[in-house]
Short mmCIF file of N, CA and C in Angstrom, two decimals:
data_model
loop_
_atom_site.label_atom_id
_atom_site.label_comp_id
_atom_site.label_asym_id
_atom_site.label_seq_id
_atom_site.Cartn_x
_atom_site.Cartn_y
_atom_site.Cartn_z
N UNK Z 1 0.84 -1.18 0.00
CA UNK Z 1 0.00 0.00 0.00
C UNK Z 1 0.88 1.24 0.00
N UNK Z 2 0.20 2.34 -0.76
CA UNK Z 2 0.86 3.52 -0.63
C UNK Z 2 1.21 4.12 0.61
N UNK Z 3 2.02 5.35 0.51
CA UNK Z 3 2.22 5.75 2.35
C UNK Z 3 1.28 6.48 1.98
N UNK Z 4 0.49 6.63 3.05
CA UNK Z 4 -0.32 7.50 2.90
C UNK Z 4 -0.09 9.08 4.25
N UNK Z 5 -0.87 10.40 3.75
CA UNK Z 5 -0.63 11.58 4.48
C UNK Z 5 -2.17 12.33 3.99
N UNK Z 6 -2.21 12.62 5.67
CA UNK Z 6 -3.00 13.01 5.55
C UNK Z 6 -3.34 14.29 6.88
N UNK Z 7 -4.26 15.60 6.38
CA UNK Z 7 -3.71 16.77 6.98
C UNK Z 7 -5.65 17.08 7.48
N UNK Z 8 -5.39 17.72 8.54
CA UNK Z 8 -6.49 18.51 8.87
C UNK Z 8 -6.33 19.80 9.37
N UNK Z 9 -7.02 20.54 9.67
CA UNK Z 9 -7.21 21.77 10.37
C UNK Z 9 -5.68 22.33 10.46
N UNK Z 10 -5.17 21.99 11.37
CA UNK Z 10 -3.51 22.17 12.08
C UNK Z 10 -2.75 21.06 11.98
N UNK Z 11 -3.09 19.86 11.56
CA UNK Z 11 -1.93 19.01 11.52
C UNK Z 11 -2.18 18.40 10.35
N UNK Z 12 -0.43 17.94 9.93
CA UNK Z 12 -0.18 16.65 9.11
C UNK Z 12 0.31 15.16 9.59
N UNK Z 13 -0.25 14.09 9.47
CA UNK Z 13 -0.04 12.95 9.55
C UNK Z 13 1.11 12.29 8.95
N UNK Z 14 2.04 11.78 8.86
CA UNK Z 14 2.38 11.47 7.73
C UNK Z 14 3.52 9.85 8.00
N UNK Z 15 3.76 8.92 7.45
CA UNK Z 15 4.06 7.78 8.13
C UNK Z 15 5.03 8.01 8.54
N UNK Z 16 4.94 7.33 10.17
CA UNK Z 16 6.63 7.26 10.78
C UNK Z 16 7.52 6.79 10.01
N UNK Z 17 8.84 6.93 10.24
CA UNK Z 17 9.76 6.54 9.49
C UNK Z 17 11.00 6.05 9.91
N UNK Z 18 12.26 5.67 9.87
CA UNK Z 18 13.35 5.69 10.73
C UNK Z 18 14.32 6.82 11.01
N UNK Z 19 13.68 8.17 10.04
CA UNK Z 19 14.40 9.61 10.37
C UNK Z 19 13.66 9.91 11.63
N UNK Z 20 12.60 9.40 12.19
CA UNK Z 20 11.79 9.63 13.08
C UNK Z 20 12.10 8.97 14.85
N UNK Z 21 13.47 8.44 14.18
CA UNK Z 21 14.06 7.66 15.61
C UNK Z 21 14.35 8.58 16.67
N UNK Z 22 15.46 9.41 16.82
CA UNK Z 22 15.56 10.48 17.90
C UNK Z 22 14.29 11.25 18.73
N UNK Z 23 12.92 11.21 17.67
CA UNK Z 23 11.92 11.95 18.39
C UNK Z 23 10.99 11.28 18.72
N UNK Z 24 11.08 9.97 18.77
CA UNK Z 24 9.88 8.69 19.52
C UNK Z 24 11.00 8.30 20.53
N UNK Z 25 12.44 8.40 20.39
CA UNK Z 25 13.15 7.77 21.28
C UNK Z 25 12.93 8.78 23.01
N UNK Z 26 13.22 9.97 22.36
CA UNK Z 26 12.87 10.86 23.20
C UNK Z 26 11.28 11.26 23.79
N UNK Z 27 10.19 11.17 23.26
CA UNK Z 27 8.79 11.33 23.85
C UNK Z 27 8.50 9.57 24.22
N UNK Z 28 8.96 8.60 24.35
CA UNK Z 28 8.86 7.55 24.97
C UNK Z 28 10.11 7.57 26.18
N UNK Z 29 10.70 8.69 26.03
CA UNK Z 29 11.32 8.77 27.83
C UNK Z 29 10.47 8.89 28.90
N UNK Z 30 9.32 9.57 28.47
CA UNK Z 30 7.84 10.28 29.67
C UNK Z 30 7.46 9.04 30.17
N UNK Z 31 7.80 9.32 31.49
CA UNK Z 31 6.80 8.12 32.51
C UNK Z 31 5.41 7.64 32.31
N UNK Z 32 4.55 8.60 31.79
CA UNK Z 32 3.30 8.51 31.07
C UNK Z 32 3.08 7.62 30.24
N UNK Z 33 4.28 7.66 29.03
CA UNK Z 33 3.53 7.18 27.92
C UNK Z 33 4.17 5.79 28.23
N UNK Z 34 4.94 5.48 29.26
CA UNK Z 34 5.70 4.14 30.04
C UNK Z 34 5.08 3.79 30.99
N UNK Z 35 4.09 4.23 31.15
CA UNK Z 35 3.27 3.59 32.20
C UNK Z 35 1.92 3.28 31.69
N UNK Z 36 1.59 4.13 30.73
CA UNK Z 36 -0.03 3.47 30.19
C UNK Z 36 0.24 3.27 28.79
N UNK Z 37 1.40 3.08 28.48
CA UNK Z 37 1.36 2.08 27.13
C UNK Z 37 2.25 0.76 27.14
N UNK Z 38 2.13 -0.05 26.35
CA UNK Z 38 3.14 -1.75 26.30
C UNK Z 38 4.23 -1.33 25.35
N UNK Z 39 4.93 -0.10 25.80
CA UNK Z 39 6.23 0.05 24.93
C UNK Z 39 6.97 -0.88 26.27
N UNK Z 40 8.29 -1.18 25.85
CA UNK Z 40 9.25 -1.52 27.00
C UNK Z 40 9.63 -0.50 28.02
N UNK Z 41 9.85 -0.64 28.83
CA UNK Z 41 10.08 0.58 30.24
C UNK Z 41 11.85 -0.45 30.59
N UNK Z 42 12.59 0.41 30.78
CA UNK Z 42 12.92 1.10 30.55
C UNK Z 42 12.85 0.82 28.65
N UNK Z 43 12.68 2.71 27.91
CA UNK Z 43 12.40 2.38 26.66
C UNK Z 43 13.91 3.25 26.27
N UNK Z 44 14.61 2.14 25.51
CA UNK Z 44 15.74 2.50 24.75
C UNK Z 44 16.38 2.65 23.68
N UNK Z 45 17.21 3.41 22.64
CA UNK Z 45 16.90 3.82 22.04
C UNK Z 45 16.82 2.39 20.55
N UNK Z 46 17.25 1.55 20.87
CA UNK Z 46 17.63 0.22 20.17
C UNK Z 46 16.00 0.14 19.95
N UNK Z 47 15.16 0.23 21.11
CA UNK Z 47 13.57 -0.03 20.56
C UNK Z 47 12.65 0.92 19.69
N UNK Z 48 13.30 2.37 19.73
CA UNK Z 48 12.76 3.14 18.69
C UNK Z 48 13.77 2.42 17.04
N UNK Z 49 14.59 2.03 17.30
CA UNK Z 49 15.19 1.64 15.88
C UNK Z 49 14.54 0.74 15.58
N UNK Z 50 14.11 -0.34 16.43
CA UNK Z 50 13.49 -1.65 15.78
C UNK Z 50 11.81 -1.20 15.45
N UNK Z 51 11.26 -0.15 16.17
CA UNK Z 51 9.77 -0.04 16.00
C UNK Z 51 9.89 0.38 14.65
N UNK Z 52 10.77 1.42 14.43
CA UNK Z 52 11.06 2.39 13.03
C UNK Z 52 11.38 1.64 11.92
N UNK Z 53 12.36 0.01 12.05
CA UNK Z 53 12.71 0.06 11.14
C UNK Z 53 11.98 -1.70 10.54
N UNK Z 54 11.79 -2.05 11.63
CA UNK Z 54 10.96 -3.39 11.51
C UNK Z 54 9.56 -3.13 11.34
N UNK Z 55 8.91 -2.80 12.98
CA UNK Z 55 7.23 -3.09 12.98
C UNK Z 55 6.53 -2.11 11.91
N UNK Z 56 7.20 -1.17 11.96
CA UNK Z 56 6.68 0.13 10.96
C UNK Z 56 6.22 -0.60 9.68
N UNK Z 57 7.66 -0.80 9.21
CA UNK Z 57 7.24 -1.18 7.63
C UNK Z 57 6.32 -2.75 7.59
N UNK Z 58 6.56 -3.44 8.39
CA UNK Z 58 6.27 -4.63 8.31
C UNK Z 58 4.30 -4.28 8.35
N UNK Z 59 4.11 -3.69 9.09
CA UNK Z 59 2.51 -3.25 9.30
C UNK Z 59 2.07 -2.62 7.97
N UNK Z 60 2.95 -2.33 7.77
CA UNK Z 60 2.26 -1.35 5.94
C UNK Z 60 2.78 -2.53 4.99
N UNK Z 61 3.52 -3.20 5.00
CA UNK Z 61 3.34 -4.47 3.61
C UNK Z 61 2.36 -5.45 4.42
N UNK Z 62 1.98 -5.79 5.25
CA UNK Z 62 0.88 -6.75 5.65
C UNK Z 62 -0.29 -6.11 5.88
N UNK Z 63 -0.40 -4.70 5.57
CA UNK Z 63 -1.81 -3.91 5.87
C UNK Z 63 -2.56 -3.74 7.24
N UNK Z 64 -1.78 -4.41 8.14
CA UNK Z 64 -2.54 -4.42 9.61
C UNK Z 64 -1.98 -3.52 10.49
N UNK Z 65 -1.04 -2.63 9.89
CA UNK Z 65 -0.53 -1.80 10.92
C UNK Z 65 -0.26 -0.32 10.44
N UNK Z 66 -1.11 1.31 10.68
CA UNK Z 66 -0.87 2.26 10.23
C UNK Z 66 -0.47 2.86 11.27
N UNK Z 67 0.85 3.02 11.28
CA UNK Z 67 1.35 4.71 12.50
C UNK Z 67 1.76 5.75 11.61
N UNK Z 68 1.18 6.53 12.45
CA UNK Z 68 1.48 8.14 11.52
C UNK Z 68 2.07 8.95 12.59
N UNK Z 69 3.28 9.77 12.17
CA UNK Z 69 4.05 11.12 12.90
C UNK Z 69 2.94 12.02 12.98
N UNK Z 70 2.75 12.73 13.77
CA UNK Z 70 1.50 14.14 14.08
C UNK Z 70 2.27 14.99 14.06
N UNK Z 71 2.58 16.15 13.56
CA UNK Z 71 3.36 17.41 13.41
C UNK Z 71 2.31 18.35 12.74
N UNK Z 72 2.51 19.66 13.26
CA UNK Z 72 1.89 20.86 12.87
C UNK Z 72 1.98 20.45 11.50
N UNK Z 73 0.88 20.89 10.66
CA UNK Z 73 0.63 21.03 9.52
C UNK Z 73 2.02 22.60 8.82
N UNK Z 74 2.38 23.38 9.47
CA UNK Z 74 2.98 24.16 9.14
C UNK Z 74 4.75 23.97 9.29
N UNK Z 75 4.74 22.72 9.79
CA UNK Z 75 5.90 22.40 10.00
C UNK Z 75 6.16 22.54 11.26
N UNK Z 76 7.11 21.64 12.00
CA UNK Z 76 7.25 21.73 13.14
C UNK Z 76 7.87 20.55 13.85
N UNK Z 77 8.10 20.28 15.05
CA UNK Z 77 8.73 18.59 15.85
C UNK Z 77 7.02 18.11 15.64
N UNK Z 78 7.97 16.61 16.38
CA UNK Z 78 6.65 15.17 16.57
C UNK Z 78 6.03 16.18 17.30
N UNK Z 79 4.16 15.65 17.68
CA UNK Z 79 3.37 16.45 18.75
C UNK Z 79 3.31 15.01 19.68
N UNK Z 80 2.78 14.10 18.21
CA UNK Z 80 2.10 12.68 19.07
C UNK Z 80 2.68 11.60 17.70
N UNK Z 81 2.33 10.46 18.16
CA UNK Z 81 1.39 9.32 17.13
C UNK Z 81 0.12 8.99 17.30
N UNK Z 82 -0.09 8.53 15.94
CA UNK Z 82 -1.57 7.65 16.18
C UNK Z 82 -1.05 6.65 14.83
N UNK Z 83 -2.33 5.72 15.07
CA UNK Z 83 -2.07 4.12 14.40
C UNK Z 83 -3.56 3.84 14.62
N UNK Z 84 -3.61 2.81 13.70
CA UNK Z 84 -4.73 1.97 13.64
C UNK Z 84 -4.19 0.46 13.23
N UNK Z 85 -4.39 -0.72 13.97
CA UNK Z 85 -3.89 -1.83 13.75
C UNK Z 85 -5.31 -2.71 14.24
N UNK Z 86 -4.86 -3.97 13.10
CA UNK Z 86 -5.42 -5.35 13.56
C UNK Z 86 -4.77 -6.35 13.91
N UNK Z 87 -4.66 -6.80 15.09
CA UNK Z 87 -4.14 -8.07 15.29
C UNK Z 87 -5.24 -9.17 15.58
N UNK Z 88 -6.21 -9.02 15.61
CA UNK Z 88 -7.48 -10.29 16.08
C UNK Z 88 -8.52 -10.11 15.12
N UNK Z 89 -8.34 -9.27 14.23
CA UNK Z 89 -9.77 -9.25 13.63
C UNK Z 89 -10.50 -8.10 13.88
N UNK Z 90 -10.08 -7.33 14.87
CA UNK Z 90 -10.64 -5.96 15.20
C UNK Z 90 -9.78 -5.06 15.30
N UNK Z 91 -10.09 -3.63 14.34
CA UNK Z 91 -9.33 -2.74 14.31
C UNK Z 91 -9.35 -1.83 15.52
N UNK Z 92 -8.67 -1.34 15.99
CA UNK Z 92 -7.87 -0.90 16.87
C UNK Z 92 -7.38 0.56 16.53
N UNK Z 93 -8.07 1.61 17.35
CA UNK Z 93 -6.75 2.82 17.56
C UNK Z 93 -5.90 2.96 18.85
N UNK Z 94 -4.80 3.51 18.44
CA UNK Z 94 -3.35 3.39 19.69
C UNK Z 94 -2.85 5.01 19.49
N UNK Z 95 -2.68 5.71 20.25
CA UNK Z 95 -1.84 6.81 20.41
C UNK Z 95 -1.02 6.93 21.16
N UNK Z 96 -0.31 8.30 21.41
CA UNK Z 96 0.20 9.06 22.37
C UNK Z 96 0.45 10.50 22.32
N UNK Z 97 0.74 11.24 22.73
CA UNK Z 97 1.02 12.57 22.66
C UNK Z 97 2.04 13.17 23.83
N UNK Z 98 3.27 13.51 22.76
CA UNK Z 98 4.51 14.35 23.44
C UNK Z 98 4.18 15.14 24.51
N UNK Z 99 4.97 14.98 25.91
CA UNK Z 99 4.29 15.49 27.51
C UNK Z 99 4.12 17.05 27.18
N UNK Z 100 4.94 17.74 26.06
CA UNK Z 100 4.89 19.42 26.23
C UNK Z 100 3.85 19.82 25.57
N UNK Z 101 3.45 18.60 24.47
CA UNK Z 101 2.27 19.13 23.35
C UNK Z 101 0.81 18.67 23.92
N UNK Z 102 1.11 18.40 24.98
CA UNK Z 102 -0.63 17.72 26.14
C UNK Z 102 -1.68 18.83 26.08
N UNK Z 103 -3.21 18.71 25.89
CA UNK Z 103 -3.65 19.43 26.61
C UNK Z 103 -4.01 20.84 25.02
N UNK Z 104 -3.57 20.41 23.93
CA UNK Z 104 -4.31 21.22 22.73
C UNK Z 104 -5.04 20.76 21.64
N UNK Z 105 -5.80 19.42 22.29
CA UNK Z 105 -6.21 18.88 21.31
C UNK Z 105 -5.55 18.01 20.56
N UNK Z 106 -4.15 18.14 19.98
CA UNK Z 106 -3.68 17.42 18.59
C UNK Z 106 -4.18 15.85 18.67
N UNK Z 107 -3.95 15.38 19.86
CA UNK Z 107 -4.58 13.93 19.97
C UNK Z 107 -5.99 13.27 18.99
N UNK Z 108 -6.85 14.15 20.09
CA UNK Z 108 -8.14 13.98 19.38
C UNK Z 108 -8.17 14.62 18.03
N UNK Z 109 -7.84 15.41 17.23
CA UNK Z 109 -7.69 15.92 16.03
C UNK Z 109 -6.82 14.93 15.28
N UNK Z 110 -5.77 14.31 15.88
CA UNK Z 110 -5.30 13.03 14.63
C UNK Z 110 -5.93 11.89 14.91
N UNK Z 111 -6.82 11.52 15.93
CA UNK Z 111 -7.46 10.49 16.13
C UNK Z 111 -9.09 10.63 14.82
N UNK Z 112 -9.56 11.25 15.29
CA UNK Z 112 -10.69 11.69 14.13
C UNK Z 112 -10.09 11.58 12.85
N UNK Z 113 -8.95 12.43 12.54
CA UNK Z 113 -8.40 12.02 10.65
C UNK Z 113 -8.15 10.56 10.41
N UNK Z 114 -7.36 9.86 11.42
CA UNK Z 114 -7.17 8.68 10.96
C UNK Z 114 -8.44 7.87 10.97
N UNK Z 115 -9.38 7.73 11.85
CA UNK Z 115 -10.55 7.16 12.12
C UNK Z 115 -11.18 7.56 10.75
N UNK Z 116 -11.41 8.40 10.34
CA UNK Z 116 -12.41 8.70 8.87
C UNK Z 116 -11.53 7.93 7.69
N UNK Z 117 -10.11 8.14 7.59
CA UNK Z 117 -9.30 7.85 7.17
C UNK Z 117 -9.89 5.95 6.69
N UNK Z 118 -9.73 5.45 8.17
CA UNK Z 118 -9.88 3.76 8.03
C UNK Z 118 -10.85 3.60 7.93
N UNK Z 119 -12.37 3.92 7.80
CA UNK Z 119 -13.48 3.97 7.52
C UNK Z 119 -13.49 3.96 6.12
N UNK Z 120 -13.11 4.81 5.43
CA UNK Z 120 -13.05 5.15 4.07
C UNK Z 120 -12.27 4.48 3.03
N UNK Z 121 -10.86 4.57 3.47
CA UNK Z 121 -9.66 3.90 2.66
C UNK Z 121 -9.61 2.33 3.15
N UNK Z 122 -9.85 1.98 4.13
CA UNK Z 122 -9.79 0.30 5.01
C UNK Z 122 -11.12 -0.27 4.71
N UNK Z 123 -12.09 0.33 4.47
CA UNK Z 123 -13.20 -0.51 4.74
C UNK Z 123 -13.67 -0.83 6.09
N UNK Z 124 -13.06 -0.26 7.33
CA UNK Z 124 -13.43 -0.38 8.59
C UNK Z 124 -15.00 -0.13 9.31
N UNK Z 125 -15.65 -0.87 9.29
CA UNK Z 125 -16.66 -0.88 10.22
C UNK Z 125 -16.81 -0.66 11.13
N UNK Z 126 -15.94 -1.20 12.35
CA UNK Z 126 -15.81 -0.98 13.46
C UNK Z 126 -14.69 -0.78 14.49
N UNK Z 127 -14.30 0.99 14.71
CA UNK Z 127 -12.98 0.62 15.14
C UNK Z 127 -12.84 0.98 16.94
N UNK Z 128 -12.36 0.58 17.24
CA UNK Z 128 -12.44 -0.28 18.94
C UNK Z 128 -10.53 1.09 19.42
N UNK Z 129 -11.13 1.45 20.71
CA UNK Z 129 -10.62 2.38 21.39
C UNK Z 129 -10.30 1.39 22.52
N UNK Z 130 -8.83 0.87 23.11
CA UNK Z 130 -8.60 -0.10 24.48
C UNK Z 130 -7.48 0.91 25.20
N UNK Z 131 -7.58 1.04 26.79
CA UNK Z 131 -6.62 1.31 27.50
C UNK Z 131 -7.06 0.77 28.64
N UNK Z 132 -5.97 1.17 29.59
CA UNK Z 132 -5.40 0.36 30.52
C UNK Z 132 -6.83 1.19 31.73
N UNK Z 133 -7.85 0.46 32.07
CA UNK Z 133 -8.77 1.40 33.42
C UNK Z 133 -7.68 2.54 34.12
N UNK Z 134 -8.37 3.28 34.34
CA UNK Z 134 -7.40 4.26 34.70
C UNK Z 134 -6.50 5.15 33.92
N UNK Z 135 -6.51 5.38 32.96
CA UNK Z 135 -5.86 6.11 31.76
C UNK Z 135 -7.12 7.09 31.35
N UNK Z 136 -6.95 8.01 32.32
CA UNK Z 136 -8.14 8.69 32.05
C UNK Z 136 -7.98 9.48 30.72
N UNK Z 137 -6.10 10.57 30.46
CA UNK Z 137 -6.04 11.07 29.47
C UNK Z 137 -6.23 10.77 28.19
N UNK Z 138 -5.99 9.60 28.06
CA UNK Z 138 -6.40 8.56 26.85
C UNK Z 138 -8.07 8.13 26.95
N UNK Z 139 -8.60 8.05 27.95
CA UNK Z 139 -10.08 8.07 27.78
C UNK Z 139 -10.55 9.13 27.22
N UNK Z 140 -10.44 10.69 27.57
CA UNK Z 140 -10.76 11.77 27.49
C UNK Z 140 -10.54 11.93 26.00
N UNK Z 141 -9.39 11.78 25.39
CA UNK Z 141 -9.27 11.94 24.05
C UNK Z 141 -10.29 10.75 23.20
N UNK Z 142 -10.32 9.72 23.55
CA UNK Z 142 -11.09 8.68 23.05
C UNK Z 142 -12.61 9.52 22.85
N UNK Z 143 -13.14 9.45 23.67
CA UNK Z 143 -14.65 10.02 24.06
C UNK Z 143 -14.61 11.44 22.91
N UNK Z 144 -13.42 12.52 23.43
CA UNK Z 144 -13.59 14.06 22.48
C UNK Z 144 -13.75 13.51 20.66
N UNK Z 145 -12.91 12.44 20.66
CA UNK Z 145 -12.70 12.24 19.08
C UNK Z 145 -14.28 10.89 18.74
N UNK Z 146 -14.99 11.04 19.55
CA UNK Z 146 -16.42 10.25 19.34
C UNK Z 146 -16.71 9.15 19.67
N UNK Z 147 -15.79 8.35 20.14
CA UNK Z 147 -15.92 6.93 20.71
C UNK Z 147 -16.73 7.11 22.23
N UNK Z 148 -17.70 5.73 21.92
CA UNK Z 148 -18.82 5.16 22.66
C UNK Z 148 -18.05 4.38 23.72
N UNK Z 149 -18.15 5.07 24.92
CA UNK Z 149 -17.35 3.94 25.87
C UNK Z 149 -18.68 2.93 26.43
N UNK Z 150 -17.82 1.45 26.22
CA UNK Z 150 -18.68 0.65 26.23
C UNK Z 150 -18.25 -0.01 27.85
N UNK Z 151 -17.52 -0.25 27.81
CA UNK Z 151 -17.38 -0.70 29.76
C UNK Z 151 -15.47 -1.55 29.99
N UNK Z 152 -15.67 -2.44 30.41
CA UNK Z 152 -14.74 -2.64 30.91
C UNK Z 152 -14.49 -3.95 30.92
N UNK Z 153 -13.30 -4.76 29.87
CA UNK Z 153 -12.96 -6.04 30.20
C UNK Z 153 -11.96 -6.40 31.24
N UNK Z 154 -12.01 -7.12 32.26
CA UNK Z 154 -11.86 -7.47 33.39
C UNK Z 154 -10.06 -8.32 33.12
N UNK Z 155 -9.44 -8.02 33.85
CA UNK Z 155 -8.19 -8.95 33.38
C UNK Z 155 -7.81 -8.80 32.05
N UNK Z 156 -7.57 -8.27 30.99
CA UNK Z 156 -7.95 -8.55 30.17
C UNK Z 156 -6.55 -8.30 29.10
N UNK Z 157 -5.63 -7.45 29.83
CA UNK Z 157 -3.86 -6.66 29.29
C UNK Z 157 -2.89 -7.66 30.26
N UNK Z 158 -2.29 -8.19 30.03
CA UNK Z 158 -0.81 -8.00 30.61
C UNK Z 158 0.13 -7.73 30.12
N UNK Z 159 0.59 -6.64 31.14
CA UNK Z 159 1.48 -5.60 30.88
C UNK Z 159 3.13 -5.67 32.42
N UNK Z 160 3.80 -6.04 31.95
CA UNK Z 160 4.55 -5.67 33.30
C UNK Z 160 4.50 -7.14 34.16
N UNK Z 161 4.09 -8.18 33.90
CA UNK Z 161 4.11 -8.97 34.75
C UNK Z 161 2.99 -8.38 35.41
N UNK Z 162 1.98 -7.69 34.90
CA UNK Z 162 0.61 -7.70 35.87
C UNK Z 162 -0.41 -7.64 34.97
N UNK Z 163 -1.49 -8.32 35.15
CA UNK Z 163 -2.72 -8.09 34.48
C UNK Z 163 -3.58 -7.36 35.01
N UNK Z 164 -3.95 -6.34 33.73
CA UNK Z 164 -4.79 -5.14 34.28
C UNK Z 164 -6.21 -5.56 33.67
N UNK Z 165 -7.15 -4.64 34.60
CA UNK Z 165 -8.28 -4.59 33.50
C UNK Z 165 -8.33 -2.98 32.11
N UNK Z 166 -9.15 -3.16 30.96
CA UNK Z 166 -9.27 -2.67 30.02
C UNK Z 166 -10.52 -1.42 30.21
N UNK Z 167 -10.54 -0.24 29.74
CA UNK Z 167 -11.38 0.15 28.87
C UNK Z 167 -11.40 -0.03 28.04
N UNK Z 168 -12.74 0.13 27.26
CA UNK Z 168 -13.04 -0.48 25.81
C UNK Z 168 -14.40 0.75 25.41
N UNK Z 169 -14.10 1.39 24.57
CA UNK Z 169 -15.06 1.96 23.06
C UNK Z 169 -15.12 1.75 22.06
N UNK Z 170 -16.01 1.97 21.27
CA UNK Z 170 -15.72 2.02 20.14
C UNK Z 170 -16.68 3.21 19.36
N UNK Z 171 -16.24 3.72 17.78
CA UNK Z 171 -16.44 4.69 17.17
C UNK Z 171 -16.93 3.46 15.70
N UNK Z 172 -18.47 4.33 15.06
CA UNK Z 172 -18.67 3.58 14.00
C UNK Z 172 -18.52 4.72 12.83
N UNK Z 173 -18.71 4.42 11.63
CA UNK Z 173 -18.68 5.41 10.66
C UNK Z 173 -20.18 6.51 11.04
N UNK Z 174 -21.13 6.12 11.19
CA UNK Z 174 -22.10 6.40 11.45
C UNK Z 174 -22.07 7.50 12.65
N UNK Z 175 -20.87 7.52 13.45
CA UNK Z 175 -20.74 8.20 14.66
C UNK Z 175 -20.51 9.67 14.35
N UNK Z 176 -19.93 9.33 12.83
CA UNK Z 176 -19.03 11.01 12.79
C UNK Z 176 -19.66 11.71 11.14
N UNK Z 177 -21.22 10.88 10.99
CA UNK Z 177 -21.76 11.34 9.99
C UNK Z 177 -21.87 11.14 9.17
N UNK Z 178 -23.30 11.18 8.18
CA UNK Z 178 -23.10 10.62 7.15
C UNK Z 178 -21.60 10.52 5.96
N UNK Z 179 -20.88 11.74 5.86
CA UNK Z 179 -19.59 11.50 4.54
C UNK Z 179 -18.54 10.67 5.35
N UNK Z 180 -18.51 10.49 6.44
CA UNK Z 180 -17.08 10.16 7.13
C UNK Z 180 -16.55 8.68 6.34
N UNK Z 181 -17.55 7.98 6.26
CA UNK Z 181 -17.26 7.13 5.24
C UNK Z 181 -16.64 6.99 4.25
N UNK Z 182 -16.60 8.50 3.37
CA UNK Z 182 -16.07 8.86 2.12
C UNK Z 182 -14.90 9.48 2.26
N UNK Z 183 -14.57 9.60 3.51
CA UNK Z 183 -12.94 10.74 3.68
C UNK Z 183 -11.69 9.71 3.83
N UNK Z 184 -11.56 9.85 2.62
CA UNK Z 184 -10.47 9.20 2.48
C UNK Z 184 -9.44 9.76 2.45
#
């Protein structure tokens, strides 16, 4: 599949890459995004090379895996990522957002592009919002960008040598209007 880019309001999307190593190596230093995501803790920089230079591409020739860089549309550093992946049969969105760029939206604004995005270009029906209970900032963005929080699977992550329980939403095409379907 093509790389695909794609821009809204204030930002451009555009696929991670391995020029993109120094600035995931560095916004996966934040305790945050090491504590409510399944990157490795301690996260080093050998694992931004392998995400960049393995899982990256490997998800775009098997089609089950889209991460996109979030940067000001006008140019600028990383803000966040976002992705949409299948590993079971159900598509899946995953983010994060850089600790200085918290708190202006960009999250929920690349979560919505990509979501119309996989609706349109994927054929996605149904795409499913999971974090760790307790990840409220990642709830909050989930919910702003239209996802239906549906409740809570019990046990359901292990992460860390501990099993947590899950939130779980999900967002349909139908959620964000009749064209969302068509925004490709």
């Amino acid at each position: 599949m093509e790389h695909v880019t794609l821009t809204t309001r204030r930002l451009l999307l555009r696929p991670l890459e391995p020029l993109d190593t120094e600035a995931v190596f560095l916004a996966c230093q934040d305790p945050d995004i090491q504590r409510w995501t399944t990157i490795p803790s301690p996260y080093e920089r050998q694992h931004a090379e392998y995400f960049l230079e393995q899982v990256v591409p490997e998800g775009l020739r098997s089609r089950t895996m889209f991460h996109f860089a979030v940067e000001p549309r006008s140019g600028g550093p990383l803000l966040a990522s976002v992705n949409v992946h299948n590993h079971t049969g159900t598509w899946e969105v995953g983010y994060w957002t850089v600790k200085e760029h918290r708190g202006h939206g960009y999250a929920t604004e690349a979560v919505g592009a990509i979501a119309r995005w996989a609706f349109g270009a994927l054929g996605v029906q149904r795409l499913e919002w999971r974090a760790e209970a307790g990840n409220e900032g990642s709830r909050t963005v989930a919910e702003k960008a239209g996802f239906v929080f549906e409740g809570v699977l019990r046990a359901a992550l292990m992460t860390r040598d501990t099993v947590r329980d899950v939130w779980i939403g999900a967002l349909l095409p139908s959620d964000l209007g009749p064209s969302s379907a068509d925004a490709a």
